[in-house]
PDB file of C-alpha atoms in Angstrom:
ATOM      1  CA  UNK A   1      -4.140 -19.433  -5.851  1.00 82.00           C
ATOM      2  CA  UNK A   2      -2.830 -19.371  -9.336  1.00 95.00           C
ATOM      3  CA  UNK A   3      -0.049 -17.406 -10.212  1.00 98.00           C
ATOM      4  CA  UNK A   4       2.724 -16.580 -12.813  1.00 98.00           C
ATOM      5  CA  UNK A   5       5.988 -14.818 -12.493  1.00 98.00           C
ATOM      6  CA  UNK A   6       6.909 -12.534 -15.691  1.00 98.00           C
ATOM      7  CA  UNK A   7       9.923 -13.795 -17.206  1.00 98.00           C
ATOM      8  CA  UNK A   8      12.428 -10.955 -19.114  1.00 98.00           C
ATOM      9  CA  UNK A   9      14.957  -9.369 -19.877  1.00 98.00           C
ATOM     10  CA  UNK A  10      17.029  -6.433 -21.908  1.00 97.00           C
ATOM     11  CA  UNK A  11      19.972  -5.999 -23.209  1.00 96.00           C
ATOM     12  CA  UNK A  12      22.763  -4.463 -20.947  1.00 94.00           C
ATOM     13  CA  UNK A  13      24.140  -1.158 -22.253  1.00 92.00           C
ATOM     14  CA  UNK A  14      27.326  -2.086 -20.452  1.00 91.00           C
ATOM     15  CA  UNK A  15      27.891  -5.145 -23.068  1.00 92.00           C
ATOM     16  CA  UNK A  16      26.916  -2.398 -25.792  1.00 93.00           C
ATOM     17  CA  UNK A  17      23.593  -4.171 -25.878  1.00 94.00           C
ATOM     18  CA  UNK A  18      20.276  -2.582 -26.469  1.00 94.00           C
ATOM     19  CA  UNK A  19      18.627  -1.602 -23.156  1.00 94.00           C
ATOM     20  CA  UNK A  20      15.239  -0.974 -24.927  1.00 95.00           C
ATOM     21  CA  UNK A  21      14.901  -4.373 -26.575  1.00 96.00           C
ATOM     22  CA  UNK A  22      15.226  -8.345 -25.453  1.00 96.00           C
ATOM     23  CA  UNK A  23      18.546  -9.999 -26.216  1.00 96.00           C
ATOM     24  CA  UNK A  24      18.327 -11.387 -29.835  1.00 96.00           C
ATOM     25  CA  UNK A  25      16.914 -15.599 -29.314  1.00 96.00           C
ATOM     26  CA  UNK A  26      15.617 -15.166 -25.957  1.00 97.00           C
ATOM     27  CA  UNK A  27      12.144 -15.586 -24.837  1.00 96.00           C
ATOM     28  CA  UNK A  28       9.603 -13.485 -23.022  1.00 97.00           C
ATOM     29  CA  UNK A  29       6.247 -13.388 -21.222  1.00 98.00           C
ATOM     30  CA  UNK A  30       4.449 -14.784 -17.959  1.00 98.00           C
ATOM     31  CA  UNK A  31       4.896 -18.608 -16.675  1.00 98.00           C
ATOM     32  CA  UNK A  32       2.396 -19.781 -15.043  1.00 98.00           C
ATOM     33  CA  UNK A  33       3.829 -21.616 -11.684  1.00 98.00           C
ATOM     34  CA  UNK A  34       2.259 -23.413  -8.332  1.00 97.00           C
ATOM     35  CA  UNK A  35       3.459 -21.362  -5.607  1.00 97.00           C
ATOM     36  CA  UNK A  36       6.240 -18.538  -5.275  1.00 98.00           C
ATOM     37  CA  UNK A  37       8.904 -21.174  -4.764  1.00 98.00           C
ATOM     38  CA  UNK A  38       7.694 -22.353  -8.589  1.00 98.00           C
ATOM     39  CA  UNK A  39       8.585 -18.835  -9.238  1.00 98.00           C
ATOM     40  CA  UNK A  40      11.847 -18.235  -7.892  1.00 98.00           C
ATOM     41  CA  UNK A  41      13.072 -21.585  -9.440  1.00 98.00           C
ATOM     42  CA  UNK A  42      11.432 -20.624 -12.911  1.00 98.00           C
ATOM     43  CA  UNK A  43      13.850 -17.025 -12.447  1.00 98.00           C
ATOM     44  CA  UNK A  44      16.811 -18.909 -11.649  1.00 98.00           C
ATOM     45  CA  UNK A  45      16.157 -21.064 -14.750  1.00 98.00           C
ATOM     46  CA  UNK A  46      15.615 -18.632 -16.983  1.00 98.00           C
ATOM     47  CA  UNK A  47      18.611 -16.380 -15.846  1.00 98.00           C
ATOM     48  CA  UNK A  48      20.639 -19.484 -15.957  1.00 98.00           C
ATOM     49  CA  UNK A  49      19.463 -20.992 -19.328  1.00 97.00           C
ATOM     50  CA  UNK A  50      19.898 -17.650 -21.209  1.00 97.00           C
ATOM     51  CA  UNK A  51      23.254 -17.079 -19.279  1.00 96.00           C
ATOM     52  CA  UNK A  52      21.876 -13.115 -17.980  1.00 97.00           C
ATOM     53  CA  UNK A  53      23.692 -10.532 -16.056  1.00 95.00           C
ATOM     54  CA  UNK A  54      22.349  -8.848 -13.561  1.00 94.00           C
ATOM     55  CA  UNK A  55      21.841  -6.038 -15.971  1.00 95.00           C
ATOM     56  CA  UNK A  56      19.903  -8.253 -18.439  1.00 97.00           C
ATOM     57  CA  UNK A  57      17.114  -8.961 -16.000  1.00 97.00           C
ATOM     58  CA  UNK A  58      13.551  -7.009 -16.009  1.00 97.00           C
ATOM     59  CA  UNK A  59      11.468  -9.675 -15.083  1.00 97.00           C
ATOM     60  CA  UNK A  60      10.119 -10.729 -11.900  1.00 98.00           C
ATOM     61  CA  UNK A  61       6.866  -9.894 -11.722  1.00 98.00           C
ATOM     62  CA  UNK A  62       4.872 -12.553  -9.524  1.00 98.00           C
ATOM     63  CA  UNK A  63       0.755 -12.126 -10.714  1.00 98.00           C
ATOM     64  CA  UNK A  64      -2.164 -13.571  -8.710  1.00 97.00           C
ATOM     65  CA  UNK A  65      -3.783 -14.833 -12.093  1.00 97.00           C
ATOM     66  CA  UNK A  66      -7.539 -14.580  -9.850  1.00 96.00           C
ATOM     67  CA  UNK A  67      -6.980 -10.999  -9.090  1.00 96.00           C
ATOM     68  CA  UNK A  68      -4.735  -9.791 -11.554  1.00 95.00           C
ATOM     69  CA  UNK A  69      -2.689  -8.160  -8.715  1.00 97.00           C
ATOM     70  CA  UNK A  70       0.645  -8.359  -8.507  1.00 97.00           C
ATOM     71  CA  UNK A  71       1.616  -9.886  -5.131  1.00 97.00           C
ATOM     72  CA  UNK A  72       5.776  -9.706  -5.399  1.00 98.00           C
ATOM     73  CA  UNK A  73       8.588  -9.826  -7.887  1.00 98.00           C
ATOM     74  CA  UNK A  74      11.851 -12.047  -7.395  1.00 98.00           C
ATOM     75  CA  UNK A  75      14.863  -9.846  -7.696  1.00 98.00           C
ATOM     76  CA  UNK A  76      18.050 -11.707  -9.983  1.00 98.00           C
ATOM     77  CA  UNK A  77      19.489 -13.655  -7.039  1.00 98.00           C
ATOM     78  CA  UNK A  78      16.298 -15.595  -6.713  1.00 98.00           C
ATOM     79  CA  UNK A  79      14.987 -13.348  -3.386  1.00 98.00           C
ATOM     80  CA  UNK A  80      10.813 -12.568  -3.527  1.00 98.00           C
ATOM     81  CA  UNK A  81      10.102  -9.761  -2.093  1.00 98.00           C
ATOM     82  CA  UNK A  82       6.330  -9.412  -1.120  1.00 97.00           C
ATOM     83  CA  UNK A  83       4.006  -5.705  -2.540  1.00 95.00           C
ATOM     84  CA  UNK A  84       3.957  -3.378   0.133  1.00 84.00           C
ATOM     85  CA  UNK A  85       0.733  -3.123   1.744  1.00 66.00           C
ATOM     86  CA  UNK A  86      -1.282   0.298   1.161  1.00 57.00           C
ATOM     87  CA  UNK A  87      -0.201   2.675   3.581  1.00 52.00           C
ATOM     88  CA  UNK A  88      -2.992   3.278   5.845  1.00 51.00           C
ATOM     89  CA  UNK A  89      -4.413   6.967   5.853  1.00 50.00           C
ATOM     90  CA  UNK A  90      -3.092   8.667   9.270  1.00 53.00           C
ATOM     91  CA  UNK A  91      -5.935   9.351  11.607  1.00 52.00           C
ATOM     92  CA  UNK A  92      -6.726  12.544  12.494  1.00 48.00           C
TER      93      UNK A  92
END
C-alpha cells in the first residue's frame, strides 16, 4: 500500500502567532512514507525539527495514495489513530 502522512502546522494564538497561516520558514504538504510507523516517525521529525507546540500542529493526515482515502491521522505525541469504520445502518 502506498501512503503519505500530511505534514503541518499553524501558528499558535497563544504565542500571539497567526492561527490561520503556517509559522514563517516552515514547510508543508504530504510525505510519502512505507508504512504507518514511516508516518509516525516522519510527525515526530517534523514536530521536532521545527521545534512545534502542541498548538502548532494540524497535520496528521495518513492517505492511502491507491484510494485516496484517508486511513488515520497521528495525533502530536506520535499516537495513529485508525478512521472509524462506517457505522452500519441499524436493522429494522
Amino acid at each position: 500500500m502506498n501512503l503519505s502522512v500530511h505534514l503541518s502546522n499553524v501558528g499558535n494564538p497563544d504565542r500571539d502567532q497567526n492561527p490561520f497561516r503556517e509559522l514563517p520558514g516552515t514547510a508543508t504538504g504530504w510525505e510519502p512514507v512505507d508504512s504507518v510507523e514511516a508516518a509516525q516517525a516522519a510527525v515526530l521529525a517534523y514536530i521536532t525539527d521545527y521545534f512545534l507546540g502542541g498548538g502548532n500542529w494540524s497535520g496528521g493526515d495518513v492517505r492511502n495514495e491507491d484510494t485516496g482515502e484517508v486511513i488515520g491521522s497521528i495525533s502530536y505525541n506520535g499516537r495513529f489513530w485508525p478512521a472509524e469504520e462506517p457505522s452500519a445502518a441499524p436493522k429494522t
